[in-house]
Structures are given as structure tokens and as C-alpha cells.
Coordinates of C-alpha atoms and ligand atoms in Angstrom, one line a residue:
M1 CA 41.2 177.3 -191.4
I2 CA 42.6 175.0 -188.9
A3 CA 44.3 171.9 -190.3
A4 CA 42.7 168.7 -189.2
A5 CA 44.7 167.2 -186.3
P6 CA 45.3 163.5 -186.6
I7 CA 43.2 161.3 -184.4
R8 CA 45.3 159.5 -181.8
R9 CA 44.4 156.9 -179.3
L10 CA 45.1 158.4 -175.8
P11 CA 47.7 156.7 -173.7
Q12 CA 46.0 154.5 -171.1
V13 CA 47.1 156.7 -168.3
V14 CA 45.5 159.7 -169.8
A15 CA 42.3 157.8 -170.6
D16 CA 42.2 156.6 -167.0
A17 CA 42.6 160.0 -165.6
I18 CA 39.7 161.3 -167.8
A19 CA 37.5 158.4 -166.7
A20 CA 38.5 159.0 -163.1
G21 CA 37.1 162.5 -163.3
E22 CA 33.7 161.0 -163.8
V23 CA 33.8 158.9 -160.6
I24 CA 36.0 161.1 -158.5
E25 CA 34.9 164.7 -158.5
R26 CA 36.3 165.9 -155.3
P27 CA 37.9 164.7 -152.1
A28 CA 34.5 163.9 -150.6
S29 CA 33.9 161.3 -153.4
V30 CA 37.3 159.7 -152.7
L31 CA 36.4 159.4 -149.1
K32 CA 33.0 157.9 -149.9
E33 CA 34.5 155.2 -152.1
L34 CA 37.1 154.3 -149.6
V35 CA 34.7 154.1 -146.7
E36 CA 32.2 152.1 -148.7
N37 CA 34.9 149.6 -149.6
A38 CA 35.7 149.3 -145.9
L39 CA 32.0 148.7 -145.2
D40 CA 31.8 146.2 -148.0
A41 CA 34.8 144.4 -146.3
G42 CA 32.7 144.0 -143.2
A43 CA 34.6 146.5 -141.1
S44 CA 33.4 147.1 -137.5
R45 CA 35.7 150.0 -137.0
I46 CA 36.7 152.7 -139.5
D47 CA 39.2 155.5 -138.8
I48 CA 39.3 158.4 -141.1
A49 CA 41.8 161.3 -141.4
I50 CA 41.4 164.3 -143.7
E51 CA 44.1 166.8 -144.2
G52 CA 44.2 170.0 -146.3
G53 CA 40.6 169.5 -147.4
G54 CA 41.4 166.0 -148.5
L55 CA 43.8 167.3 -151.2
V56 CA 46.8 166.8 -149.0
R57 CA 45.8 163.4 -147.5
I58 CA 42.9 161.2 -147.0
M59 CA 43.4 158.1 -144.9
V60 CA 40.9 155.4 -144.3
A61 CA 41.8 152.4 -142.1
D62 CA 39.4 149.5 -141.4
D63 CA 39.5 146.2 -139.6
G64 CA 37.6 144.4 -142.4
A65 CA 38.5 141.3 -144.4
G66 CA 41.6 142.6 -146.0
I67 CA 42.9 141.8 -149.5
A68 CA 44.9 138.6 -150.3
E69 CA 48.4 139.4 -151.3
D70 CA 47.9 137.9 -154.8
D71 CA 44.9 140.2 -155.4
L72 CA 46.6 143.4 -154.4
E73 CA 47.5 144.7 -157.8
L74 CA 44.2 143.6 -159.2
A75 CA 42.4 145.7 -156.6
V76 CA 43.9 148.9 -158.1
E77 CA 43.1 147.9 -161.7
R78 CA 40.1 149.2 -163.6
H79 CA 37.1 146.9 -163.6
A80 CA 38.6 144.6 -161.0
T81 CA 36.2 143.7 -158.4
S82 CA 35.6 140.8 -156.0
K83 CA 31.9 141.6 -155.7
I84 CA 30.4 140.4 -159.0
T85 CA 31.5 137.9 -161.6
V86 CA 28.8 137.8 -164.2
A87 CA 26.7 140.6 -165.6
D88 CA 23.6 139.2 -164.0
D89 CA 25.0 139.8 -160.6
I90 CA 24.5 143.5 -161.0
M91 CA 20.8 143.1 -160.4
R92 CA 21.5 141.4 -157.1
V93 CA 24.3 143.4 -155.5
R94 CA 24.0 144.1 -151.9
T95 CA 27.4 145.7 -151.5
L96 CA 27.9 149.4 -151.9
G97 CA 30.5 149.1 -154.6
F98 CA 30.6 146.7 -157.5
R99 CA 31.9 148.6 -160.5
G100 CA 35.5 147.9 -159.7
E101 CA 36.7 151.3 -160.7
A102 CA 37.0 153.4 -157.6
L103 CA 40.4 152.4 -156.5
A104 CA 41.8 152.5 -160.0
S105 CA 40.2 155.9 -160.6
I106 CA 41.6 157.3 -157.4
A107 CA 45.0 155.8 -158.1
A108 CA 45.0 157.5 -161.5
V109 CA 44.9 161.0 -160.0
S110 CA 46.8 160.7 -156.8
E111 CA 49.5 159.0 -154.9
L112 CA 47.8 156.0 -153.4
R113 CA 49.2 153.5 -150.9
L114 CA 47.2 150.4 -149.9
T115 CA 48.4 148.3 -147.0
T116 CA 46.4 145.3 -146.0
R117 CA 46.4 141.9 -144.3
T118 CA 43.7 139.2 -144.4
R119 CA 42.7 137.6 -141.1
G120 CA 44.3 134.3 -141.9
S121 CA 47.7 135.5 -143.1
V122 CA 50.8 136.2 -141.0
G123 CA 52.1 139.2 -142.7
G124 CA 50.7 142.1 -144.6
S125 CA 51.4 143.5 -148.0
T126 CA 51.4 146.9 -149.6
V127 CA 51.2 148.5 -153.0
G128 CA 51.9 152.0 -154.0
V129 CA 50.6 153.7 -157.2
R130 CA 51.2 157.2 -158.5
N131 CA 49.0 158.7 -161.2
G132 CA 48.2 155.3 -162.5
H133 CA 51.7 153.7 -162.3
V134 CA 52.4 151.0 -159.8
L135 CA 55.6 152.2 -158.1
S136 CA 56.2 149.6 -155.5
R137 CA 54.8 146.5 -153.9
G138 CA 55.9 144.1 -151.2
A139 CA 55.5 142.9 -147.7
A140 CA 54.6 145.3 -145.0
A141 CA 53.7 145.2 -141.4
S142 CA 49.9 145.6 -141.0
G143 CA 47.2 144.7 -138.5
P144 CA 44.2 142.7 -139.9
G145 CA 42.3 145.0 -142.3
T146 CA 43.1 147.6 -144.9
R147 CA 44.5 151.0 -144.8
V148 CA 44.3 153.2 -147.8
E149 CA 46.2 156.5 -148.0
V150 CA 45.5 158.9 -150.8
C151 CA 47.9 161.9 -151.0
E152 CA 48.3 164.7 -153.5
L153 CA 44.9 164.2 -155.0
F154 CA 44.5 165.9 -158.4
A155 CA 48.0 167.4 -158.0
A156 CA 48.7 166.3 -161.6
S157 CA 45.2 167.4 -162.8
P158 CA 45.1 171.2 -162.7
A159 CA 41.9 171.2 -164.6
R160 CA 40.1 169.2 -161.9
L161 CA 41.6 171.4 -159.2
R162 CA 40.1 174.5 -160.7
F163 CA 36.6 173.1 -160.1
L164 CA 37.2 172.6 -156.4
R165 CA 36.1 175.0 -153.8
S166 CA 38.1 176.2 -150.9
V167 CA 40.1 173.8 -148.8
A168 CA 37.7 174.4 -145.9
T169 CA 34.7 173.6 -148.0
E170 CA 36.2 170.5 -149.5
G171 CA 37.2 169.3 -146.0
S172 CA 33.8 169.8 -144.6
A173 CA 32.1 168.1 -147.5
A174 CA 34.3 165.1 -146.8
V175 CA 33.5 165.2 -143.1
R176 CA 29.8 165.3 -144.1
V177 CA 30.2 162.1 -146.1
A178 CA 31.8 160.5 -143.1
A179 CA 28.9 161.6 -140.9
D180 CA 26.3 160.4 -143.5
L181 CA 28.0 157.0 -143.6
A182 CA 28.1 156.9 -139.8
I183 CA 24.4 157.5 -139.6
T184 CA 23.6 154.9 -142.3
H185 CA 25.9 152.3 -140.7
P186 CA 25.4 152.9 -137.0
E187 CA 26.7 149.5 -136.0
V188 CA 30.1 150.5 -137.2
S189 CA 32.4 152.6 -135.0
F190 CA 33.7 155.7 -136.8
T191 CA 36.2 158.2 -136.0
C192 CA 37.1 161.1 -138.3
T193 CA 39.7 163.9 -137.8
N194 CA 39.9 167.0 -140.0
D195 CA 43.3 168.5 -139.9
G196 CA 44.0 166.7 -136.6
R197 CA 40.8 167.8 -135.0
M198 CA 38.3 165.1 -134.0
V199 CA 35.1 165.9 -135.7
L200 CA 33.2 162.7 -135.5
R201 CA 33.2 159.7 -133.2
T202 CA 30.5 157.1 -133.0
A203 CA 30.7 154.1 -130.7
G204 CA 29.2 151.5 -133.0
G205 CA 25.8 150.8 -131.6
T206 CA 22.2 151.6 -132.4
L207 CA 20.9 154.2 -134.8
R208 CA 20.0 156.3 -131.8
D209 CA 23.7 156.2 -130.7
A210 CA 24.9 157.3 -134.1
I211 CA 22.3 160.1 -134.3
R212 CA 23.4 161.3 -130.9
A213 CA 27.0 161.5 -132.1
V214 CA 26.0 163.4 -135.2
I215 CA 23.3 165.8 -134.1
G216 CA 24.2 166.1 -130.4
A217 CA 22.7 164.9 -127.2
R218 CA 20.5 167.8 -126.7
A219 CA 18.6 167.4 -129.9
E220 CA 18.6 163.6 -129.6
R221 CA 16.9 163.6 -126.2
D222 CA 13.8 164.8 -127.8
L223 CA 13.5 162.0 -130.4
L224 CA 10.9 159.3 -130.4
D225 CA 11.8 155.9 -131.9
L226 CA 10.1 154.7 -135.0
D227 CA 9.6 151.0 -135.1
A228 CA 7.3 149.5 -137.8
P229 CA 8.5 146.2 -139.1
G230 CA 7.1 144.7 -142.3
P231 CA 7.7 144.4 -146.0
I232 CA 8.1 148.2 -145.9
A233 CA 10.0 148.5 -142.6
V234 CA 10.3 152.0 -141.0
G235 CA 12.7 152.8 -138.3
G236 CA 14.7 155.8 -137.1
A237 CA 13.6 158.5 -134.6
I238 CA 11.7 161.7 -135.0
S239 CA 11.3 164.7 -132.7
S240 CA 8.5 164.6 -130.2
P241 CA 5.8 167.3 -130.7
H242 CA 7.3 169.8 -128.3
A243 CA 10.6 170.0 -130.1
H244 CA 9.7 171.4 -133.5
R245 CA 11.7 173.6 -135.8
A246 CA 10.9 176.2 -138.4
S247 CA 12.3 174.3 -141.4
R248 CA 12.5 170.8 -142.7
S249 CA 16.2 170.8 -143.0
G250 CA 16.7 168.7 -139.9
L251 CA 14.9 165.7 -141.3
V252 CA 17.0 163.0 -142.9
L253 CA 15.7 160.1 -145.0
I254 CA 17.5 156.8 -145.4
V255 CA 16.3 154.2 -147.8
N256 CA 18.0 150.8 -147.7
R257 CA 21.0 152.3 -145.9
R258 CA 21.5 155.2 -148.2
L259 CA 20.8 158.8 -147.5
V260 CA 18.3 160.0 -150.0
H261 CA 16.1 162.9 -151.0
N262 CA 12.4 162.2 -151.6
R263 CA 9.8 165.0 -151.4
A264 CA 6.9 162.6 -151.0
L265 CA 8.4 161.0 -147.9
L266 CA 9.3 164.3 -146.3
A267 CA 5.7 165.3 -146.8
A268 CA 4.5 162.1 -145.2
V269 CA 6.5 162.9 -142.1
D270 CA 5.3 166.5 -142.1
E271 CA 1.7 165.4 -142.4
S272 CA 1.9 163.1 -139.4
Y273 CA 2.7 166.2 -137.2
R274 CA -0.4 167.9 -138.3
G275 CA -2.4 169.1 -135.4
L276 CA 0.4 168.4 -133.0
I277 CA 2.7 171.2 -133.7
P278 CA 2.0 174.8 -134.9
S279 CA 1.5 175.0 -138.6
G280 CA 4.6 176.1 -140.5
R281 CA 6.8 174.2 -138.0
H282 CA 8.5 170.8 -138.7
G283 CA 9.8 167.8 -137.0
Y284 CA 13.4 166.7 -137.2
G285 CA 15.3 163.4 -137.0
V286 CA 16.0 160.4 -139.1
V287 CA 13.5 158.2 -140.9
S288 CA 14.9 155.0 -142.2
V289 CA 13.0 152.8 -144.7
E290 CA 13.9 149.3 -145.7
V291 CA 12.2 147.9 -148.8
S292 CA 13.1 144.9 -151.0
G293 CA 15.3 145.8 -153.9
E294 CA 12.4 145.3 -156.4
A295 CA 10.3 148.0 -154.8
L296 CA 13.1 150.4 -155.6
D297 CA 13.8 151.9 -159.0
V298 CA 17.2 150.5 -159.9
N299 CA 19.3 153.5 -159.5
V300 CA 21.7 153.9 -162.3
H301 CA 24.1 156.2 -160.7
P302 CA 24.8 155.0 -157.2
A303 CA 26.1 158.4 -156.1
K304 CA 22.7 160.0 -156.8
R305 CA 20.7 160.8 -153.8
E306 CA 17.3 160.7 -155.5
V307 CA 15.3 157.5 -155.2
R308 CA 12.0 156.3 -156.7
F309 CA 9.7 153.6 -155.5
S310 CA 7.6 151.4 -157.7
D311 CA 4.7 151.9 -155.2
E312 CA 5.3 155.3 -153.7
R313 CA 1.9 155.4 -152.0
A314 CA 2.5 152.3 -150.0
V315 CA 5.8 153.6 -148.8
F316 CA 4.2 157.0 -148.0
G317 CA 1.5 155.2 -146.0
A318 CA 4.0 153.1 -144.1
V319 CA 6.1 156.1 -143.1
Q320 CA 3.1 158.0 -142.0
R321 CA 1.7 155.2 -139.9
A322 CA 5.0 154.7 -138.2
C323 CA 5.3 158.4 -137.4
W324 CA 1.7 158.5 -136.1
A325 CA 2.3 155.6 -133.9
A326 CA 5.4 157.2 -132.4
L327 CA 3.9 160.6 -132.0
R328 CA 0.5 159.5 -130.6
G329 CA 2.2 157.0 -128.3
A330 CA 4.5 159.7 -126.9
P331 CA 4.1 160.4 -123.2
A332 CA 1.3 163.0 -122.9
L333 CA 2.6 166.4 -123.6
G334 CA 4.0 167.9 -120.5
S335 CA 3.1 164.8 -118.6
G336 CA 3.5 164.5 -114.9
G337 CA 3.4 168.2 -114.1
Y338 CA 0.8 169.7 -111.9
V339 CA 0.2 173.3 -111.0
P340 CA -0.3 174.1 -107.3
T341 CA -3.9 175.1 -106.8
G342 CA -2.9 178.1 -104.7
F343 CA -1.9 179.9 -107.8
A344 CA -5.4 180.2 -109.2
N345 CA -6.3 183.6 -110.6
G346 CA -6.3 186.4 -108.0
A347 CA -5.6 184.1 -105.1
L348 CA -2.3 185.7 -104.5
E349 CA -2.3 189.4 -103.8
V350 CA 1.1 190.6 -104.7
R351 CA 2.3 194.0 -103.8
E352 CA 5.6 195.3 -105.1
G353 CA 8.0 195.3 -102.2
D354 CA 6.5 192.2 -100.7
V355 CA 7.9 190.1 -103.5
A356 CA 11.5 189.4 -104.3
I357 CA 11.8 189.8 -108.0
V358 CA 15.3 188.7 -108.2
G359 CA 17.8 190.3 -110.5
R360 CA 16.1 193.6 -110.8
A361 CA 18.2 196.0 -108.9
T362 CA 15.4 198.5 -108.5
L363 CA 13.1 196.1 -106.6
P364 CA 14.0 195.8 -103.0
L365 CA 14.7 192.3 -101.7
A366 CA 13.3 191.4 -98.3
D367 CA 16.5 191.2 -96.4
R368 CA 15.0 189.0 -93.7
A369 CA 14.4 186.3 -96.1
T370 CA 16.3 183.5 -94.6
G371 CA 16.4 181.2 -97.6
L372 CA 17.4 184.0 -99.9
A373 CA 20.2 185.3 -97.8
A374 CA 22.1 182.1 -98.3
W375 CA 21.8 182.4 -102.1
N376 CA 23.6 185.7 -102.3
G377 CA 27.1 185.9 -103.3
A378 CA 29.3 183.0 -104.4
Q379 CA 29.0 183.4 -108.1
G380 CA 28.3 186.3 -110.4
D381 CA 28.4 187.0 -114.1
G382 CA 30.9 189.7 -113.8
G383 CA 28.4 192.5 -114.4
A384 CA 27.4 195.1 -111.8
R385 CA 25.9 193.5 -108.8
T386 CA 23.6 195.1 -106.4
P387 CA 24.0 194.0 -102.8
G388 CA 21.1 191.9 -101.7
V389 CA 20.3 190.6 -105.2
P390 CA 21.1 187.0 -105.5
T391 CA 22.9 185.9 -108.6
A392 CA 23.0 182.2 -107.8
L393 CA 20.1 179.9 -107.0
P394 CA 19.9 176.9 -104.7
A395 CA 18.9 173.5 -106.0
L396 CA 15.3 173.6 -107.3
D397 CA 12.8 170.8 -107.6
A398 CA 10.4 171.0 -110.5
L399 CA 6.7 170.8 -109.7
G400 CA 5.3 171.4 -113.1
Q401 CA 4.4 174.0 -115.7
A402 CA 1.6 176.5 -115.3
G403 CA -0.5 176.4 -118.4
S404 CA 2.1 176.3 -121.1
G405 CA 4.2 179.0 -119.6
F406 CA 6.0 179.4 -116.3
L407 CA 7.7 176.6 -114.5
V408 CA 6.8 176.1 -110.9
A409 CA 9.5 174.9 -108.6
T410 CA 10.3 174.7 -104.9
S411 CA 13.4 174.9 -102.8
G412 CA 12.7 174.1 -99.2
D413 CA 9.8 176.3 -98.1
T414 CA 10.3 178.7 -101.0
V415 CA 8.2 178.7 -104.2
V416 CA 10.1 179.8 -107.3
L417 CA 8.4 180.6 -110.7
V418 CA 10.7 180.4 -113.7
D419 CA 10.4 181.9 -117.1
P420 CA 11.6 178.9 -119.1
H421 CA 12.6 180.8 -122.2
A422 CA 14.5 183.4 -120.2
A423 CA 16.2 180.8 -118.1
H424 CA 17.2 178.6 -121.0
E425 CA 18.4 181.7 -122.9
K426 CA 20.7 182.6 -120.0
V427 CA 22.1 179.0 -119.7
L428 CA 22.9 178.9 -123.4
Y429 CA 24.3 182.4 -123.6
T430 CA 26.6 181.8 -120.7
E431 CA 27.8 178.6 -122.3
L432 CA 28.6 180.5 -125.5
L433 CA 30.4 183.3 -123.9
S434 CA 32.6 181.0 -121.9
R435 CA 33.5 179.2 -125.0
W436 CA 34.7 182.5 -126.5
R437 CA 36.8 183.2 -123.6
Q438 CA 38.7 180.0 -123.9
D439 CA 42.0 180.5 -125.6
A440 CA 41.7 177.5 -127.9
P441 CA 42.0 178.7 -131.5
E442 CA 39.0 176.6 -132.5
A443 CA 35.8 175.8 -130.6
S444 CA 35.2 172.1 -129.8
G445 CA 31.5 172.1 -129.2
S446 CA 30.4 172.0 -132.7
Q447 CA 27.4 170.2 -134.2
L448 CA 27.4 169.0 -137.7
L449 CA 24.2 169.8 -139.6
L450 CA 22.9 166.7 -141.2
M451 CA 21.8 169.0 -144.0
P452 CA 23.9 172.1 -144.6
V453 CA 22.1 175.4 -144.7
V454 CA 22.7 177.8 -147.6
V455 CA 21.7 181.4 -147.1
E456 CA 21.5 183.8 -150.1
C457 CA 22.6 187.1 -148.7
G458 CA 24.4 189.0 -151.5
P459 CA 28.1 189.4 -152.0
D460 CA 28.4 192.2 -149.5
R461 CA 27.2 190.3 -146.5
A462 CA 28.8 187.1 -147.6
S463 CA 32.2 188.8 -147.5
R464 CA 31.4 190.2 -144.1
V465 CA 30.8 186.6 -142.9
A466 CA 34.2 185.8 -144.3
D467 CA 35.7 188.7 -142.3
E468 CA 34.2 187.3 -139.1
H469 CA 35.3 183.8 -139.9
D470 CA 37.5 183.4 -136.8
F471 CA 34.7 184.8 -134.6
F472 CA 32.1 182.3 -136.0
S473 CA 34.4 179.3 -135.8
R474 CA 35.3 180.0 -132.2
C475 CA 31.6 180.1 -131.5
G476 CA 31.2 176.7 -133.1
F477 CA 29.9 177.6 -136.5
T478 CA 31.4 176.4 -139.7
M479 CA 30.4 179.0 -142.2
E480 CA 31.9 179.5 -145.6
Q481 CA 31.3 181.5 -148.7
F482 CA 29.3 179.6 -151.2
G483 CA 29.4 181.2 -154.5
P484 CA 29.6 184.9 -154.8
G485 CA 26.5 185.9 -152.9
A486 CA 25.7 183.1 -150.5
V487 CA 27.0 181.6 -147.3
R488 CA 26.9 177.9 -146.4
C489 CA 26.7 176.7 -142.8
T490 CA 27.7 173.1 -142.1
A491 CA 28.0 173.2 -138.4
V492 CA 26.5 175.2 -135.5
P493 CA 27.5 175.5 -131.9
L494 CA 26.4 172.4 -129.8
T495 CA 24.5 174.9 -127.8
A496 CA 22.3 175.8 -130.7
A497 CA 21.8 172.2 -131.8
G498 CA 18.1 172.5 -131.1
A499 CA 17.6 175.7 -133.1
D500 CA 16.4 176.0 -136.7
P501 CA 19.7 176.5 -138.4
E502 CA 18.3 178.4 -141.4
L503 CA 16.6 181.1 -139.4
L504 CA 19.5 181.4 -137.0
V505 CA 22.1 181.8 -139.7
A506 CA 20.0 184.3 -141.6
E507 CA 19.5 186.4 -138.5
L508 CA 23.2 186.2 -137.6
I509 CA 24.1 187.5 -141.0
D510 CA 21.6 190.3 -140.6
R511 CA 23.1 191.2 -137.3
L512 CA 26.5 191.6 -138.8
D513 CA 25.3 194.9 -140.3
D514 CA 25.7 196.5 -136.9
H515 CA 28.9 198.2 -137.8
D516 CA 29.0 200.8 -135.1
A517 CA 28.9 198.2 -132.3
G518 CA 32.3 197.4 -130.7
T519 CA 33.6 193.8 -130.8
A520 CA 32.6 192.9 -127.2
D521 CA 29.2 194.4 -127.6
R522 CA 28.7 192.6 -130.9
R523 CA 29.8 189.3 -129.3
H524 CA 27.4 189.8 -126.5
R525 CA 24.6 190.5 -129.0
L526 CA 25.4 187.6 -131.3
A527 CA 25.6 185.2 -128.3
A528 CA 22.2 186.5 -127.1
L529 CA 20.8 185.9 -130.5
V530 CA 22.1 182.4 -130.8
A531 CA 20.8 181.7 -127.3
C532 CA 17.4 183.2 -128.1
H533 CA 17.1 181.0 -131.1
A534 CA 18.2 177.9 -129.4
A535 CA 16.2 178.3 -126.2
V536 CA 12.8 176.7 -125.6
R537 CA 10.0 179.1 -126.5
F538 CA 7.8 180.5 -123.8
G539 CA 4.7 178.8 -125.1
D540 CA 6.3 175.4 -125.4
R541 CA 5.3 172.5 -123.3
I542 CA 8.2 170.9 -121.5
D543 CA 8.0 167.5 -119.9
V544 CA 9.0 167.1 -116.3
V545 CA 12.4 165.6 -117.1
A546 CA 13.3 168.5 -119.3
Q547 CA 11.9 170.9 -116.6
Q548 CA 14.2 169.5 -114.0
R549 CA 17.2 169.5 -116.4
L550 CA 16.6 173.2 -117.2
L551 CA 16.3 174.1 -113.5
D552 CA 19.6 172.2 -112.8
E553 CA 21.3 174.0 -115.6
L554 CA 20.0 177.3 -114.4
V555 CA 21.2 176.7 -110.9
A556 CA 24.6 175.9 -112.3
T557 CA 24.7 179.1 -114.3
P558 CA 26.3 182.2 -112.7
G559 CA 23.8 185.0 -112.9
G560 CA 21.0 182.7 -113.8
T561 CA 18.4 184.9 -112.3
T562 CA 18.3 187.2 -115.2
C563 CA 18.1 186.6 -118.9
P564 CA 20.9 188.0 -121.3
H565 CA 18.9 191.1 -121.7
G566 CA 18.7 191.7 -118.0
R567 CA 15.1 190.8 -117.5
P568 CA 14.3 188.5 -114.5
S569 CA 14.1 184.9 -115.2
V570 CA 12.8 183.8 -111.8
L571 CA 10.3 185.1 -109.3
I572 CA 11.0 184.0 -105.8
L573 CA 8.2 183.7 -103.2
D574 CA 9.7 182.8 -99.9
D575 CA 7.7 181.5 -97.0
A576 CA 7.4 184.9 -95.2
T577 CA 6.2 186.5 -98.4
L578 CA 3.6 183.8 -99.0
R579 CA 2.4 184.1 -95.3
R580 CA 2.0 187.8 -95.6
A581 CA 0.1 187.5 -98.8
F582 CA -2.3 185.0 -97.2
R583 CA -2.5 187.1 -93.9
R584 CA -1.1 184.1 -92.0
P585 CA 1.0 184.9 -89.0
S586 CA 4.6 183.6 -89.4
G587 CA 5.0 180.2 -87.9
Ligands
ADP601 P1 34.4 147.9 -156.1 O1 34.2 148.3 -154.7 O2 33.4 148.4 -157.0 O3 34.5 146.4 -156.2 P2 36.9 149.2 -155.9 O4 37.8 149.7 -157.0 O5 36.4 150.1 -155.0 O6 35.8 148.4 -156.7 O7 37.7 148.1 -155.2 C1 38.2 147.0 -155.9 C2 38.4 145.7 -155.1 O8 39.3 145.9 -154.1 C3 37.1 145.4 -154.3 O9 36.2 144.6 -155.1 C4 37.6 144.6 -153.1 O10 37.8 143.3 -153.4 C5 39.0 145.2 -152.9 N1 39.0 146.3 -151.8 C6 39.0 147.6 -151.9 N2 39.0 148.2 -150.7 C7 39.0 147.2 -149.8 C8 39.0 147.2 -148.3 N3 39.0 148.3 -147.6 N4 39.0 146.0 -147.7 C9 39.0 144.8 -148.4 N5 38.9 144.8 -149.8 C10 39.0 146.0 -150.5
MG602 MG1 34.4 150.2 -154.1

């Protein structure tokens, strides 16, 4: 028998630390509270620094209203808030915070320093709190706004520390919070560094600008604006029909400026693509819904991402109409292109030897071809080069797309047919390999995934991913072990921003099984795989602007005349070849 222990009232500091655990679960939750406070204070610029996964240091500096000197200590006290005064106000809050416990909770489990200056005052003031005790306060130099620094988070709460994942995982969860808030508050300019590395920078502009900063310019270019004002207003931007993906993970929902999950709304977006994209494929982008507070089920726990509407059908309908309008109003698929009529079936009699199939060493190149002669030389991809086989291309002008396949282009009096998939693949592959060759310890061209991808792959493969950590991060992936048998990917190379991250990561993990392959060979194969996933597919319609962009990139790519697997990416028909084919004497 155990003797009954006397019941004691916990000291306030201990009680606070316990309560803190409910609000502050991990560094990402600290960051969220601090940034939300900055937003509530009307900041137009928020700078964030994360160190050691947020456990060493989290700093959030804003240019908002600041805190009056007399209120400073109150701000770090439990249930002290400037946002509501009577209980009724809770129903009307428009600010992100109102419970008045975030700062107190954070201060209870860390070393917190708050330095602030209101716009009107001459000097700033500061207060320092460690594990719930105010250590110091006084005057301090400060620009207008507030700067909160949280160090040694949970250092005195070993129980809490045990629940945390790796430093890298906690750090990227915190970065994700910053990215989410940057998307939901596009008018505010954000910067965020993670262990000194700039991982997020938004300029403070439109939603489109913020999306571009977070998902990358390549994926953003294919987005169409949603613009449906009304009692249920729908905004944002979704991918145009030619830019679909294999999973829904690229679609983000915002309701009243909060990132949410809602199956019905995702389905509404999906349905609007029906008939426009192949079945099983999905659009991506950001759908932002604004409804009046009453239309929303009051959410009890503001950190929760689920949301319920009092009239879900109406919201569903509004989202679907907005998506329809954008998708149907999109410029006609593959608009503006035309295919030269001379390329009708059978009109061109091609005999091997007449035609310069560039990049295939076994096929002879007509050496008299004046245009081609100039293309030879300058650049190469370092591989074996056969004399007479051009590895670089002159500037090409897009004419259009034949059917939904080859691109037709000209350069002077030469006609060039381009396999868009092979060409794009080579462009991306070359970009990736050149990144690897750089000596920088970490790759810079990384793209945060709005929704991280988790792949269940068994403990064996998960640990192999861990072995190759350096390799993946150089390439631009952020991959980490997620539980014993899964891998979580939170960022992909910028190059692969257009790919379906789930499929890509799953195949990469599969590919790691190639144990016999040497390092260089494996790199080559992984780069080719990433490129293949990210590249436009052969059957895809590409609009003229994208056609021209692809051609320009191809021209700038050394060895752009073959795909990473060595197959030709272009077919060059010079004037002499065409004349011969048409039995027309050379002019
Ligand atoms: P809440 O946000 O729920 O009111 P907090 O504990 O997060 O509670 O903050 C307490 C109070 O401190 C806020 O109500 C606000 O008055 C003040 N405050 C906190 N952070 C800032 C900031 N960055 N700028 C201005 N005031 C702030
Ligand atoms: Mg708050």
C-alpha cells in the first residue's frame, strides 16, 4: 500500500509551466504566437530568426504599434490582453490572439526578452523573464515596434523536450508556420532565416506575390486568379488546366485568413477541373474564402485547422463557381500556336542521312549545312562529343505545337522540331547537376512545400534516406525521418517545384535501393529522375509563352540537343534538307 500523499497547491510557477504546455507544444507554436501578436499589432514588416530548431533561439521583430512602457510587465502576465475587456467581446474578436496567455506561457518555459517602443514615445523599454520570473526591466534602445526573443525554450522542462522531434524537424515546422502566415498575410513583408540561412522572403504585396515567394516562380506562372466577390468571397489562384499534378497536396485552403483543412472545399475545387484535366490529376494553388464570422462555426481551439460552415453547400457552390470562371475564362489551351501546313501527314519524305538528327552520333550530319556549322562547338556537357554533332543551339522562335506533342520552331531558314518533355528534362537535369557541383554545403534553390509530404517506406529505406541526407539537401530536398518507418519531405528543389511531390519522393526512395551503382552514377540517375518528374509531359498542351520560355532555356543549356538519357530532343531540318525533300533546286 502506498501512503496517501498530502494534496498541495502547486507553486504558481509550476502551475504556469503546466498550463504553458497546453498552448506551447513546440517551437513552431511559439513562433506562431509571436508572429500573430506582431500581425495583431499592425506590423507591415516581420523579421524572423530561428536557431537550433527554435530551441536555441526564436526571434520575431516587427514594426507594429509597440507596447506602452507601463503595460510591459502586464503583457507577459497570464490573462493580460489588450484585445478584449469583457467576456462578450470574445464573440467579436477580429484579432488572431485574445486569450492573453501566449506571452506568459512562453515566458514560463524559456528565457524571454521583450523590447519595444510605441510610435509616439522617445525611448524604448525592455523586460526580461526567465521561467516565469521577471529578471529585469528598464529603458532600452529600440526602433518603433516590438522585438521578442525566446531563448532556451523548454530547457527547464525535460518532459516537454522528450516529445519533440529532431532539431531539423522542429526547425522546418517553424519555418512552415512562417510560410503559412506569409501566405495568409500577403500584404506584410516577411523574412525568415533558419540557422542563418534565408528560407523565406516576401515583399509584402498581393496574394500572388506571396504565393510566388513560397511555391516558386515556375509553379506560380501557371496560376489563374480567382476573383469572386460577394457575401462568400472567393479569391486566390489555381493552376491552369495544363499544369495539373498527381495529388491534391499542392492545394491550400484559406478561410478568413487562416489556413484550414476542409474536405468538401477540396472536392469543390477538384470537381471544377472535371473534363479539363485527365482524371486522377489535380490542380494546385491557393483558394481563399472570406465569409462573415456567423457563417463559420466558432472555433473553440484557434490552433485547430479544421473549419465548419453553417451553410457548407453555399460555400461549396461559391468556390466551384469561382474556379469555373477562372478555368473557363483561361486563354484557350495552347492558344496562339499554329502548325505549319507543310507538315501534314506524308508531305515530307524523310530519308535517313538527309536529316540531321542532332545528338545521335550514329546519324551523319550534313556537313554543308551552313546554319548548323555555326552551332557546333562552344559549349558541351562534358560527355563524349562526336565531331559535327552540335551540342548548342542558336536562338529559336516558337511557332506552335503540333497536335499536343512536338514544338515547332524556326531559326533563320531552318525548321526545328523539339520534343518538349525531352528538352525540359535536359534543362532541369542540367540545373540540378550544376547545383551539386557547387561547393556550397547547402543548396539554395529550395522550394517549401505548402503541405509536407509523408511517405511510408519502412524503417529500412527511411534510414537509407537519412544516410543520404547530405546528398538530398544539396539537391534542395528537405527530407527527414518521420517516425520509425516514414520519411517526411518539406521542401523540394526549385527545379522540381512543378512536380507532384508525393510521387517524386516515393520514386526517389525506391531508387535508393540501387546499391551497386557508384555515387556519380546514382547522382546522375536521381537527377534524371527528378528532372523527368518535373518536366512537362509529352502530351501536355503548352501555351506559346511557355513554348518560347522552354526554347530559350534549351538554347541556354549545354548539350540541350539530347535528353539526360541520350535520346535526341530536337530534330533539325535546314533549308537544304527541306529543298531536297521537296525536290526543289537550291536557291
Ligand atoms: P493575446 O495576443 O492573446 O492578447 P499575448 O500573451 O499573446 O495575448 O499578448 C499579450 C499582450 O501583449 C497583447 O494583448 C498585446 O497587447 C501585447 N503584445 C504582445 N506582442 C505584441 C507585439 N508584437 N506588438 C504589440 N503588442 C504586443
Ligand atoms: Mg497573442
